[in-house]
PDB file of N, CA and C and ligand atoms in Angstrom:
ATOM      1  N   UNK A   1      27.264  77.475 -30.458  1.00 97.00           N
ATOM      2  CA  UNK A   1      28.458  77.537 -29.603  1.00 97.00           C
ATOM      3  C   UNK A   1      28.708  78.985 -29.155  1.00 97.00           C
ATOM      4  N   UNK A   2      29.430  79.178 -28.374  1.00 98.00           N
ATOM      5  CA  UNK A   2      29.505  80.598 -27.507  1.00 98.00           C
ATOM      6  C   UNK A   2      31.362  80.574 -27.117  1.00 98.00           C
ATOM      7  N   UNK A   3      31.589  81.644 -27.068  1.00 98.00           N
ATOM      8  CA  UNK A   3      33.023  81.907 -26.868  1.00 98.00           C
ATOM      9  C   UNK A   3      33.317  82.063 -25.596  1.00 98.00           C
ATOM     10  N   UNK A   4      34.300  81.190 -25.008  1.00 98.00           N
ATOM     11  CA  UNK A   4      34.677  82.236 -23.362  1.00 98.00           C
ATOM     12  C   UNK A   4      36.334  81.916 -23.665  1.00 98.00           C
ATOM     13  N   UNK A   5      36.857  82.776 -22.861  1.00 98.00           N
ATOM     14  CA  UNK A   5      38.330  83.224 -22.677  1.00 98.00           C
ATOM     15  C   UNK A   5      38.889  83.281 -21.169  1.00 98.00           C
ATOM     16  N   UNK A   6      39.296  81.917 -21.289  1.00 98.00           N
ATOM     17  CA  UNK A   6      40.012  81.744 -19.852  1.00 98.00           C
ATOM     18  C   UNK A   6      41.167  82.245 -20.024  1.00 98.00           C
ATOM     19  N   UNK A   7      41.804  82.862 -18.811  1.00 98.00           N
ATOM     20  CA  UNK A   7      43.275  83.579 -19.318  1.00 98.00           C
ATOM     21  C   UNK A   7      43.733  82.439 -17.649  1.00 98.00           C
ATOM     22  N   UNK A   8      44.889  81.285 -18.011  1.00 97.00           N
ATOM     23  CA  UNK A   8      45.318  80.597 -16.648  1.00 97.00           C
ATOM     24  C   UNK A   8      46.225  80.887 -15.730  1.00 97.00           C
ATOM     25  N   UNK A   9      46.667  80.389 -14.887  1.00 95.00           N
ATOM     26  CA  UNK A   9      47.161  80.748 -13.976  1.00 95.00           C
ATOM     27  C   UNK A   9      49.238  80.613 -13.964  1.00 95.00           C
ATOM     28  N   UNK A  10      49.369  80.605 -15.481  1.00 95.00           N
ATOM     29  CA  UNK A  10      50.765  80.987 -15.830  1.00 95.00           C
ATOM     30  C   UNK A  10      50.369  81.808 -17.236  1.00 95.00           C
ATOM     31  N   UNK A  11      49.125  82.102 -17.233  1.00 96.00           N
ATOM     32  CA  UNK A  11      49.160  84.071 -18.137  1.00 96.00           C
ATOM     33  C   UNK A  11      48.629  83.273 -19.634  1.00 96.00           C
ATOM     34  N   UNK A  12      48.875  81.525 -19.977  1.00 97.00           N
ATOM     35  CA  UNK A  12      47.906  81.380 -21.269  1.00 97.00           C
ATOM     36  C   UNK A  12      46.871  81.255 -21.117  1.00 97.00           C
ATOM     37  N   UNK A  13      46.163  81.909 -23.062  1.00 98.00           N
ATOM     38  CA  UNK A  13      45.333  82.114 -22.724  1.00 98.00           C
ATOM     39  C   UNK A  13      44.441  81.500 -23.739  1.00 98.00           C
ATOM     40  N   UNK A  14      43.224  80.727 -23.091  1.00 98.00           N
ATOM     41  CA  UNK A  14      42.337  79.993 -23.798  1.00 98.00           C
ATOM     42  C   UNK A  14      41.464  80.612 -24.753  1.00 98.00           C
ATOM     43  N   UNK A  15      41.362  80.665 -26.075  1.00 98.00           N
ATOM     44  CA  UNK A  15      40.357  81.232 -26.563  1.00 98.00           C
ATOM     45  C   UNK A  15      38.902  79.945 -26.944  1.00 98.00           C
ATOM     46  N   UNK A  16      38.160  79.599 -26.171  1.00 98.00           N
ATOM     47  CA  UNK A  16      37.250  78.551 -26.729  1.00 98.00           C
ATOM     48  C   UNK A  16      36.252  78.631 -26.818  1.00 98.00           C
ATOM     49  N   UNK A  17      35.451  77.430 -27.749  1.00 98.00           N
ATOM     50  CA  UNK A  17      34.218  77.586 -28.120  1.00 98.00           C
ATOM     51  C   UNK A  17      33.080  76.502 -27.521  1.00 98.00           C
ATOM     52  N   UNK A  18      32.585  77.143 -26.545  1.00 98.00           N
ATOM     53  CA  UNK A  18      32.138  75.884 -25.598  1.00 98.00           C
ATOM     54  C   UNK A  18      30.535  76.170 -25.659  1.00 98.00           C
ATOM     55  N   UNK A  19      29.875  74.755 -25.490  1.00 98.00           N
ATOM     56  CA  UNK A  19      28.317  74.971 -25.862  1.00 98.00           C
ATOM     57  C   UNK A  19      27.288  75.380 -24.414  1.00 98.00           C
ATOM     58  N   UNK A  20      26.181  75.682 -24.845  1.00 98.00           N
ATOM     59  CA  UNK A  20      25.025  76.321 -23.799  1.00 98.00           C
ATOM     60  C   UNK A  20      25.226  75.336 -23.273  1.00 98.00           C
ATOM     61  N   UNK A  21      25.116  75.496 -21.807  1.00 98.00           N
ATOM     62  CA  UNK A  21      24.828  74.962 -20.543  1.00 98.00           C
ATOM     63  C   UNK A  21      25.496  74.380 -19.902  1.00 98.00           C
ATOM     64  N   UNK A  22      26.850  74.488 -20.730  1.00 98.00           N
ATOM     65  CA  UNK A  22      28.129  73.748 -19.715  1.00 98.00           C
ATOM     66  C   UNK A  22      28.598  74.786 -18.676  1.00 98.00           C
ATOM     67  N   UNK A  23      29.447  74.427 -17.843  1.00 98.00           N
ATOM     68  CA  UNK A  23      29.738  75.391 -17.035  1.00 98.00           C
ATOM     69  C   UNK A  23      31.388  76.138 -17.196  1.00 98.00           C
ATOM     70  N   UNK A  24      31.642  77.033 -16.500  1.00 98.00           N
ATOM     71  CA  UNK A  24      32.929  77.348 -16.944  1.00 98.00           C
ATOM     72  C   UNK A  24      33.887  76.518 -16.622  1.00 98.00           C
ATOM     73  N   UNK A  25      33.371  76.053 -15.294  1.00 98.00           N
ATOM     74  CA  UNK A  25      34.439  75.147 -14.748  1.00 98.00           C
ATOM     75  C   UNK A  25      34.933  73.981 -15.835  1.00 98.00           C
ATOM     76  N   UNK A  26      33.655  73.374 -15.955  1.00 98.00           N
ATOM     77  CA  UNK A  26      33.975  72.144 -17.019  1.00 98.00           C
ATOM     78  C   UNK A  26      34.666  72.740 -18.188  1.00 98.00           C
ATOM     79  N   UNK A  27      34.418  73.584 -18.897  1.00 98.00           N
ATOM     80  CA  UNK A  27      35.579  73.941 -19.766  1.00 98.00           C
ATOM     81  C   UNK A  27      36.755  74.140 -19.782  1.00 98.00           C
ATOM     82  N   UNK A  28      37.089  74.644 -18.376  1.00 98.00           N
ATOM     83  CA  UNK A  28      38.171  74.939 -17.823  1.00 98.00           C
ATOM     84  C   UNK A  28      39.163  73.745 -18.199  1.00 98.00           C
ATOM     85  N   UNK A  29      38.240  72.560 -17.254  1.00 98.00           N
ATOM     86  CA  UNK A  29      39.337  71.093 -16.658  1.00 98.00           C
ATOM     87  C   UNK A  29      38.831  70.391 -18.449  1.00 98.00           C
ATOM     88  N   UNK A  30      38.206  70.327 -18.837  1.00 97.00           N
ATOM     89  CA  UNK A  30      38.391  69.761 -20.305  1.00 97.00           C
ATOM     90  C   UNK A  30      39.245  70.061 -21.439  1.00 97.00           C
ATOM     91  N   UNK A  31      39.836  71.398 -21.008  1.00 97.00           N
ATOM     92  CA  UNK A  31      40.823  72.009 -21.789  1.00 97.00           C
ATOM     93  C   UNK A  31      41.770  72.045 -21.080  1.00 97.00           C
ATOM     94  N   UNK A  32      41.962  71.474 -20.021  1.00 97.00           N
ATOM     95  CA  UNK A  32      43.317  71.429 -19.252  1.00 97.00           C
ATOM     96  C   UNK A  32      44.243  72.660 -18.782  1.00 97.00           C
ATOM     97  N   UNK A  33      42.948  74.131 -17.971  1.00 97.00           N
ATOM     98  CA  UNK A  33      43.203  75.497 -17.763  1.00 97.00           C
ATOM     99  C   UNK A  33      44.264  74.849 -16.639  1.00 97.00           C
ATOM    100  N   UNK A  34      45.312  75.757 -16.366  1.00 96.00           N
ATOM    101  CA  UNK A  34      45.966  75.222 -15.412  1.00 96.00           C
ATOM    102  C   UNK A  34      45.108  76.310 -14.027  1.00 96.00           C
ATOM    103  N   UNK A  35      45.389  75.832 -13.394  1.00 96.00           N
ATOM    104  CA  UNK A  35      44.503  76.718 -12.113  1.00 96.00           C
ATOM    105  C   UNK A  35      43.620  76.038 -11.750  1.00 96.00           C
ATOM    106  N   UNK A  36      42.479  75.141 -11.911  1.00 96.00           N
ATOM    107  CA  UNK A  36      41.683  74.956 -11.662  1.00 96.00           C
ATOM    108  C   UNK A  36      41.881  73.513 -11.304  1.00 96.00           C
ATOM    109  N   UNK A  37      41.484  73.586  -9.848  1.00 95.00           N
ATOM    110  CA  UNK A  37      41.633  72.182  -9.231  1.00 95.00           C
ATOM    111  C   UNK A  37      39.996  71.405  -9.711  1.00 95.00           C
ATOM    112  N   UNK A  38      39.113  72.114  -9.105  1.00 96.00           N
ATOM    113  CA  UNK A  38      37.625  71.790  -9.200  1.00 96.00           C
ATOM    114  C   UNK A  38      37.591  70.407  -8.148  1.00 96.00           C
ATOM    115  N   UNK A  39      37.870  70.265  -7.171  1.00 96.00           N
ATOM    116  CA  UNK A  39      38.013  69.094  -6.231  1.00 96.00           C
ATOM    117  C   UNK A  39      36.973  68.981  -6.321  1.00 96.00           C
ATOM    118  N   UNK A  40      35.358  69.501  -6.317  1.00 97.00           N
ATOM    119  CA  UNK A  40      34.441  68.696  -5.750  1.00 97.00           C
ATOM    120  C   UNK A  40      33.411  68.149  -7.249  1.00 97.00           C
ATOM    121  N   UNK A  41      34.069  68.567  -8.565  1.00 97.00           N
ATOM    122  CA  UNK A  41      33.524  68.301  -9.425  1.00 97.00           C
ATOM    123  C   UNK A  41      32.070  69.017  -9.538  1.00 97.00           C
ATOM    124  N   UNK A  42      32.184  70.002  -9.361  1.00 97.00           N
ATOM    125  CA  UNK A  42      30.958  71.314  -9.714  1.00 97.00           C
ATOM    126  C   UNK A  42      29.819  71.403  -8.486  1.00 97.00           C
ATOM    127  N   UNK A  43      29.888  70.571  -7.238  1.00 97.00           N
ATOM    128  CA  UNK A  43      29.037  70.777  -6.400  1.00 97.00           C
ATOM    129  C   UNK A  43      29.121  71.886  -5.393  1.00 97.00           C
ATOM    130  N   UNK A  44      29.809  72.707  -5.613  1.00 96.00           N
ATOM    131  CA  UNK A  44      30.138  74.190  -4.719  1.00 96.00           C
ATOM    132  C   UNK A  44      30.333  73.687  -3.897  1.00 96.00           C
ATOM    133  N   UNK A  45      31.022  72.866  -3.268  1.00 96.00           N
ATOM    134  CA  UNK A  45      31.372  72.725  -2.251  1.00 96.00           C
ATOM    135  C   UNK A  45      32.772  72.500  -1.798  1.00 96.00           C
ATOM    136  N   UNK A  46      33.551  73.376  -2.777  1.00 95.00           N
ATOM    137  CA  UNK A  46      35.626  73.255  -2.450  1.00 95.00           C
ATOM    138  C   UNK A  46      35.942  74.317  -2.854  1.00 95.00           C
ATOM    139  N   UNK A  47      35.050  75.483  -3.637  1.00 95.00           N
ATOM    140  CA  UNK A  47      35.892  76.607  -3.829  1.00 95.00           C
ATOM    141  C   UNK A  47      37.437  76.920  -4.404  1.00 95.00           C
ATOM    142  N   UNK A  48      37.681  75.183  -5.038  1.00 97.00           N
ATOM    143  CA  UNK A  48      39.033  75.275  -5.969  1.00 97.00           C
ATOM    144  C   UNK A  48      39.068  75.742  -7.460  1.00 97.00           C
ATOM    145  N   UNK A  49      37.817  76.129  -7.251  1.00 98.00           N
ATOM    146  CA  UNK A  49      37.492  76.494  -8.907  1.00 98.00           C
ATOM    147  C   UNK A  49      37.184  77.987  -8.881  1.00 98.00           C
ATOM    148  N   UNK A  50      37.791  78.555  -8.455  1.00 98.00           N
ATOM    149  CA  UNK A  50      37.681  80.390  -7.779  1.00 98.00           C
ATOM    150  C   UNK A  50      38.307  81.282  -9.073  1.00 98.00           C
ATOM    151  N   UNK A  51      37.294  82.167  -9.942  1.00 98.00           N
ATOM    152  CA  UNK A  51      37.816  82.819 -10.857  1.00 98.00           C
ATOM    153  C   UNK A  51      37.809  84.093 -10.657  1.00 98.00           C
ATOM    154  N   UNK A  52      38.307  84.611 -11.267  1.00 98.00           N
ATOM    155  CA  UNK A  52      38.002  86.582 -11.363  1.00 98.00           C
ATOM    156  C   UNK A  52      37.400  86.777 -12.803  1.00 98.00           C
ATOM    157  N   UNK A  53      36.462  87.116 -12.363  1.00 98.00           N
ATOM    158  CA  UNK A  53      35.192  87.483 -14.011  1.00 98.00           C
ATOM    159  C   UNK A  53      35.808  89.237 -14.361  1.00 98.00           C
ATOM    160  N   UNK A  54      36.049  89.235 -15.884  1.00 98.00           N
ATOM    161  CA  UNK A  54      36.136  90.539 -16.259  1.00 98.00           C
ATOM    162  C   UNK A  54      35.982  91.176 -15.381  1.00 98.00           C
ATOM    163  N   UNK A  55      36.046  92.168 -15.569  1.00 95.00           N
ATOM    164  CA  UNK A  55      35.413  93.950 -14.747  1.00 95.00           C
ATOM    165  C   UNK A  55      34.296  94.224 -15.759  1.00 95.00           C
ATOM    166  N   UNK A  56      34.294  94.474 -17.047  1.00 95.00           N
ATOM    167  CA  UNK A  56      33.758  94.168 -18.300  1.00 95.00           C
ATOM    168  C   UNK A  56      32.611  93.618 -18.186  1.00 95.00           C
ATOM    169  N   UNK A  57      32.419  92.232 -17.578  1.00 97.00           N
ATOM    170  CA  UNK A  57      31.422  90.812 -17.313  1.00 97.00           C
ATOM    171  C   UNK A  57      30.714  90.712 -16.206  1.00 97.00           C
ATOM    172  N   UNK A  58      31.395  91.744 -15.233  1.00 95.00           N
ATOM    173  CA  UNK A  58      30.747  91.140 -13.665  1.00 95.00           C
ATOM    174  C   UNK A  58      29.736  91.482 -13.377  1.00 95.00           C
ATOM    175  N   UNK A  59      29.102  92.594 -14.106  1.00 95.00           N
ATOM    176  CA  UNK A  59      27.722  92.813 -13.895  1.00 95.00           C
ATOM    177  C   UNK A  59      27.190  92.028 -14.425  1.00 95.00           C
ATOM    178  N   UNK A  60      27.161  91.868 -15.753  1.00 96.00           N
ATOM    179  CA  UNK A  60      26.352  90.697 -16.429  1.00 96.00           C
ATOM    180  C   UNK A  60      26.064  89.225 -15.614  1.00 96.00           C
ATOM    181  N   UNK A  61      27.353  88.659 -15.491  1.00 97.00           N
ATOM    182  CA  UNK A  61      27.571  87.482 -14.402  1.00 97.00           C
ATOM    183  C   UNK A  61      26.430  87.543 -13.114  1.00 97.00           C
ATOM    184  N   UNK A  62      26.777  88.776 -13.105  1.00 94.00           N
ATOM    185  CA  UNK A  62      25.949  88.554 -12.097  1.00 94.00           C
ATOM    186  C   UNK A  62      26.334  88.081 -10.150  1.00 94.00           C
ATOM    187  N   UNK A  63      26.031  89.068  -9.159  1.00 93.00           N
ATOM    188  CA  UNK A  63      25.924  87.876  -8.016  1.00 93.00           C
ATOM    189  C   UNK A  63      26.157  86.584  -8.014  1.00 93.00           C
ATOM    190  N   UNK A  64      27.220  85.987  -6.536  1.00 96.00           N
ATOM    191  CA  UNK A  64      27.000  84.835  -6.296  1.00 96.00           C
ATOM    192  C   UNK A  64      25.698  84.713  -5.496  1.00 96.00           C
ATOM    193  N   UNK A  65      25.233  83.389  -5.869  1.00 95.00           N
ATOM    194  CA  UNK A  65      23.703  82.793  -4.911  1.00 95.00           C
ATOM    195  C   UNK A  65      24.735  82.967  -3.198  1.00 95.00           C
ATOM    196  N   UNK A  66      23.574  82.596  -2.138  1.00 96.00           N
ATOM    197  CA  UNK A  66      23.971  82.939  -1.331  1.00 96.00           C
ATOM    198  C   UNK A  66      25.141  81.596  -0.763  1.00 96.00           C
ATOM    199  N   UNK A  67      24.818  80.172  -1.811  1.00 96.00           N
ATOM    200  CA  UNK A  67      25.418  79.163  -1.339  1.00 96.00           C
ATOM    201  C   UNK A  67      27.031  79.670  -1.369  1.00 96.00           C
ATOM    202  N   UNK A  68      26.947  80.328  -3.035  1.00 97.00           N
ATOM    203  CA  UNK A  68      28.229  80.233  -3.440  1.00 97.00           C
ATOM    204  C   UNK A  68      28.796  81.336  -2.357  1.00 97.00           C
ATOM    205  N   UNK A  69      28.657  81.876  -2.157  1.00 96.00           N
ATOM    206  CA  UNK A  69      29.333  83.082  -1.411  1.00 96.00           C
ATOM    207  C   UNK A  69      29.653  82.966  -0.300  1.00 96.00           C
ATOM    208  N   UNK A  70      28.954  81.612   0.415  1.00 96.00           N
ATOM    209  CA  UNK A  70      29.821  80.985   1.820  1.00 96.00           C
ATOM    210  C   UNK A  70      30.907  80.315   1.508  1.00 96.00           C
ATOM    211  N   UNK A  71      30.621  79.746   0.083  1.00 96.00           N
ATOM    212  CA  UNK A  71      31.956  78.913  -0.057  1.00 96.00           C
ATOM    213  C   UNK A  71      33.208  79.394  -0.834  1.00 96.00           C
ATOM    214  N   UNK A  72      32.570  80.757  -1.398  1.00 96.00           N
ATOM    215  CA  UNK A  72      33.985  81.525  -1.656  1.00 96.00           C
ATOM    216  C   UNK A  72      34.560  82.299  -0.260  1.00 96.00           C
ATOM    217  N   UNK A  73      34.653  82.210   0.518  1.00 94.00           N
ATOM    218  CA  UNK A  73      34.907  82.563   2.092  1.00 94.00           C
ATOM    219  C   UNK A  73      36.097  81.412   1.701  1.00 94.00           C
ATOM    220  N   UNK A  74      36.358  80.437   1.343  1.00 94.00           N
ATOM    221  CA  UNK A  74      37.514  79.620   1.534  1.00 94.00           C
ATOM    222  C   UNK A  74      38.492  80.164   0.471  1.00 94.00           C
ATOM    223  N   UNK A  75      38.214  80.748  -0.560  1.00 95.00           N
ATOM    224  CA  UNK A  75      39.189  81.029  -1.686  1.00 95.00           C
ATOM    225  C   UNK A  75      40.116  81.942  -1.038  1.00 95.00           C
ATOM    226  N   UNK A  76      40.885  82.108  -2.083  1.00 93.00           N
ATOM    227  CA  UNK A  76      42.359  82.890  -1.622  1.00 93.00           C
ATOM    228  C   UNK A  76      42.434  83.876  -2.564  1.00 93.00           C
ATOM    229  N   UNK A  77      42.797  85.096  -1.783  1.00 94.00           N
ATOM    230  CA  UNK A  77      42.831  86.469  -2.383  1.00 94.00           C
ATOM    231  C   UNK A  77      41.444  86.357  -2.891  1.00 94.00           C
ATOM    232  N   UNK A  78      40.383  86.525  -1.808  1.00 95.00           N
ATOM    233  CA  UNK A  78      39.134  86.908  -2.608  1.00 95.00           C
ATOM    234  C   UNK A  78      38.942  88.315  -3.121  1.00 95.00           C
ATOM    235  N   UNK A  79      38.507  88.253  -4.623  1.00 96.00           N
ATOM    236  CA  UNK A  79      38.302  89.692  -4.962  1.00 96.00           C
ATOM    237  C   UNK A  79      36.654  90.250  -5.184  1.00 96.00           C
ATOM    238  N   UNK A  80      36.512  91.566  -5.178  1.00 95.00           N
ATOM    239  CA  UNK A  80      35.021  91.605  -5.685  1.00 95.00           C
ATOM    240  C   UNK A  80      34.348  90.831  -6.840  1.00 95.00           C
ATOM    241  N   UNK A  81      35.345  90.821  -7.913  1.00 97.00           N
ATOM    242  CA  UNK A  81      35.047  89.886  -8.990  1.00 97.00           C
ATOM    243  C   UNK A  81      34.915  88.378  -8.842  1.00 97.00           C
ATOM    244  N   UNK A  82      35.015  88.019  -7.287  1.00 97.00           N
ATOM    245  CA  UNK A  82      35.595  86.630  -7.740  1.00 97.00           C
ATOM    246  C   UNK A  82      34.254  85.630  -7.661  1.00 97.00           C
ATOM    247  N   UNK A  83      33.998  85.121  -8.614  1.00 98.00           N
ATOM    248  CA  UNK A  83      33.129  83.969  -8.549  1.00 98.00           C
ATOM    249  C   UNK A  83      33.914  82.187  -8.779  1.00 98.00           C
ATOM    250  N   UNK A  84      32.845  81.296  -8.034  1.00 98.00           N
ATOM    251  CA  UNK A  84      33.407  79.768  -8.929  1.00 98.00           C
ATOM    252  C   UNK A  84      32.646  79.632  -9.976  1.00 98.00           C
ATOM    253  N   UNK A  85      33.916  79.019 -10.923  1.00 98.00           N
ATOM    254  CA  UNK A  85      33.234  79.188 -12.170  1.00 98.00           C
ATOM    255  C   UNK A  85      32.564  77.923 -12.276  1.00 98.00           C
ATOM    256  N   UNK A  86      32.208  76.885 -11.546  1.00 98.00           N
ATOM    257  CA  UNK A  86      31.273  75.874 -11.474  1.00 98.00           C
ATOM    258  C   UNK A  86      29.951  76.054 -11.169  1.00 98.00           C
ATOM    259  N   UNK A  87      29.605  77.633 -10.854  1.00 98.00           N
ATOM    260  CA  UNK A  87      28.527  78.069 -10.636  1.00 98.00           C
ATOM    261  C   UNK A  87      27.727  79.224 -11.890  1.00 98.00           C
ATOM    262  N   UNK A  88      28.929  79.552 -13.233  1.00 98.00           N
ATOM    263  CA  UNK A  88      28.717  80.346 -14.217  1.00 98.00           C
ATOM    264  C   UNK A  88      28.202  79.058 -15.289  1.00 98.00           C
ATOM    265  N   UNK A  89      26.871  79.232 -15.417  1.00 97.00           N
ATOM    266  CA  UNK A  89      26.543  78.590 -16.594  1.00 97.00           C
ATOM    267  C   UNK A  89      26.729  79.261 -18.026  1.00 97.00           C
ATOM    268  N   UNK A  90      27.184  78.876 -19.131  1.00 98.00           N
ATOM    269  CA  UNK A  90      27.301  79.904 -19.976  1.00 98.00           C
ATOM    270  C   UNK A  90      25.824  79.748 -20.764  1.00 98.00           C
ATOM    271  N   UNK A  91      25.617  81.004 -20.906  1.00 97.00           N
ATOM    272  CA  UNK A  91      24.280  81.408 -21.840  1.00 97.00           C
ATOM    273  C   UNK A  91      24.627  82.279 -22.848  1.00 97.00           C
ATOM    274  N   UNK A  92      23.829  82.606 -23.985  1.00 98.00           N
ATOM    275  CA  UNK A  92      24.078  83.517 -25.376  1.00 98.00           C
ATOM    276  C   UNK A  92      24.293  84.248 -24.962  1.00 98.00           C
ATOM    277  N   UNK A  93      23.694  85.533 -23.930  1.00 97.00           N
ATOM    278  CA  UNK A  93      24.463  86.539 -22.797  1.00 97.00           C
ATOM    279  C   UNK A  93      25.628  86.013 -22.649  1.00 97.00           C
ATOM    280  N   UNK A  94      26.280  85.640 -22.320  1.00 98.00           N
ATOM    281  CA  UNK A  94      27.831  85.512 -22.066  1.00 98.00           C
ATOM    282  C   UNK A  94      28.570  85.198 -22.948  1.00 98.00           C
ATOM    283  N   UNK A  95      28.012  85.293 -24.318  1.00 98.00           N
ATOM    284  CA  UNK A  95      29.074  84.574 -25.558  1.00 98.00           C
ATOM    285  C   UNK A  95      30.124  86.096 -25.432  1.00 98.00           C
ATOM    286  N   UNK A  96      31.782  85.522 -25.081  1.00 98.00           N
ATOM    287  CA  UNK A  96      32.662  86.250 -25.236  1.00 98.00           C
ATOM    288  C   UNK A  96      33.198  86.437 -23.834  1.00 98.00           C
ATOM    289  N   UNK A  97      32.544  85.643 -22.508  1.00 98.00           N
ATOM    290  CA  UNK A  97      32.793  86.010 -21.281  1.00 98.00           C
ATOM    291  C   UNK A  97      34.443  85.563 -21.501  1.00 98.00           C
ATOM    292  N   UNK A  98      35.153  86.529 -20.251  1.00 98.00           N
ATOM    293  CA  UNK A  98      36.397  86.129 -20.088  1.00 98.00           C
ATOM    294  C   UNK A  98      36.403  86.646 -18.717  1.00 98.00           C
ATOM    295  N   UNK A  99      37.375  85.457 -18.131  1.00 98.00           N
ATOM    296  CA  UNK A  99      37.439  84.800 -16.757  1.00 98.00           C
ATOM    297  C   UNK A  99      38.852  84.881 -16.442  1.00 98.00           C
ATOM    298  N   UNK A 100      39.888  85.272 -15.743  1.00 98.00           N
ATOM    299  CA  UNK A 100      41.340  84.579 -14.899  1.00 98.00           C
ATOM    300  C   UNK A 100      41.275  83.528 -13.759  1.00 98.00           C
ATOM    301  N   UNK A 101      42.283  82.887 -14.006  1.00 98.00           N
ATOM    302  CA  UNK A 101      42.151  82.257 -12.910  1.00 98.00           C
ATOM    303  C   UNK A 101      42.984  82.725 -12.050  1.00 98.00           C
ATOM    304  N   UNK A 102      42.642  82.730 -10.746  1.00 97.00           N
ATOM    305  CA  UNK A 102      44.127  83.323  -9.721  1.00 97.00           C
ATOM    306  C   UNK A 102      45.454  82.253  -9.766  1.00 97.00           C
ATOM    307  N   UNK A 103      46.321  82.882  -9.066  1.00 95.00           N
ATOM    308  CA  UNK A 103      47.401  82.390  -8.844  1.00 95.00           C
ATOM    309  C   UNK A 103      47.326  81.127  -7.955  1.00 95.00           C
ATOM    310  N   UNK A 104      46.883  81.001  -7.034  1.00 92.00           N
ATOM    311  CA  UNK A 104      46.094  80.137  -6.319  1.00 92.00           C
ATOM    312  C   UNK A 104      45.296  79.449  -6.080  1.00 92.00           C
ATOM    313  N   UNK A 105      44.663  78.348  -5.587  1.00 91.00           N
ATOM    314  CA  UNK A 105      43.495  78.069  -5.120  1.00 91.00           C
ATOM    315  C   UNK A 105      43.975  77.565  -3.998  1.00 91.00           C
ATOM    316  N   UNK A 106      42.542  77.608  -2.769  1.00 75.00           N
ATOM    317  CA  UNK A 106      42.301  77.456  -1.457  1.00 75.00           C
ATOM    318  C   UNK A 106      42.898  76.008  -1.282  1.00 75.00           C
TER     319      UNK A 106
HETATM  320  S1  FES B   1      34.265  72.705  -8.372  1.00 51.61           S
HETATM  321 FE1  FES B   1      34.046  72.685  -6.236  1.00 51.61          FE
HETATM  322  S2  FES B   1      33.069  74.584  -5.857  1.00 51.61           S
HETATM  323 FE2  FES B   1      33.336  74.582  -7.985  1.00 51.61          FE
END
C-alpha cells in the first residue's frame, strides 16, 4: 500500500492508504474527497477531476501526456501544477504524494 494525501475542497484532509495502480481520482471519489466530480469516470475526457500536485511532487508527477493537457484547457483556475488526477497512477515513487483539490471544477 502507498500513502497519498488529498487535502479537499473545504481544507479536509485525507490521509490514505491506497494500493499500486489505482488512480488518484478513484481514491478520491471512493473516499468521498469533496471536489471531485470525475464526470467521465477516468477517461480524460471532463477535466472535473482537476488537481494541484504539491510543488514538492510536480516534478516527480511528472508532465501531462499531450491528451491530458487539451483537456485541462477546460479546468478552472488552471495552475502550473495542475494535473487530472485520473491520469496520476500511483506507483512506489509516489508513496506520500499529496494533491489539493481546487475550489472548483469546470
Ligand atoms: S475523470 Fe474525467 S478527466 Fe478525469
Amino acid at each position: 500500500m502507498l500513502k497519498l494525501k488529498i487535502i479537499g475542497n473545504d481544507d479536509t484532509v485525507y490521509d490514505l492508504e491506497v494500493e499500486e495502480g489505482s488512480t488518484v481520482m478513484e481514491n478520491a471519489v471512493r473516499n468521498g474527497v469533496p471536489g471531485i466530480v470525475a464526470e467521465c469516470g477516468g477517461a480524460c475526457a471532463c477535466a472535473t477531476c482537476h488537481v494541484y500536485v504539491d510543488e514538492e511532487w510536480f516534478e516527480k508527477v511528472g508532465e501531462p501526456e499531450p491528451m491530458e493537457e487539451d483537456m485541462l484547457d477546460f479546468a478552472v483556475d488552471l495552475r502550473a501544477n495542475s494535473r487530472l488526477s485520473c491520469q496520476i497512477n500511483m506507483r512506489p515513487e509516489f508513496d506520500g504524494l499529496t494533491v489539493r483539490v481546487p475550489d472548483e471544477q469546470g
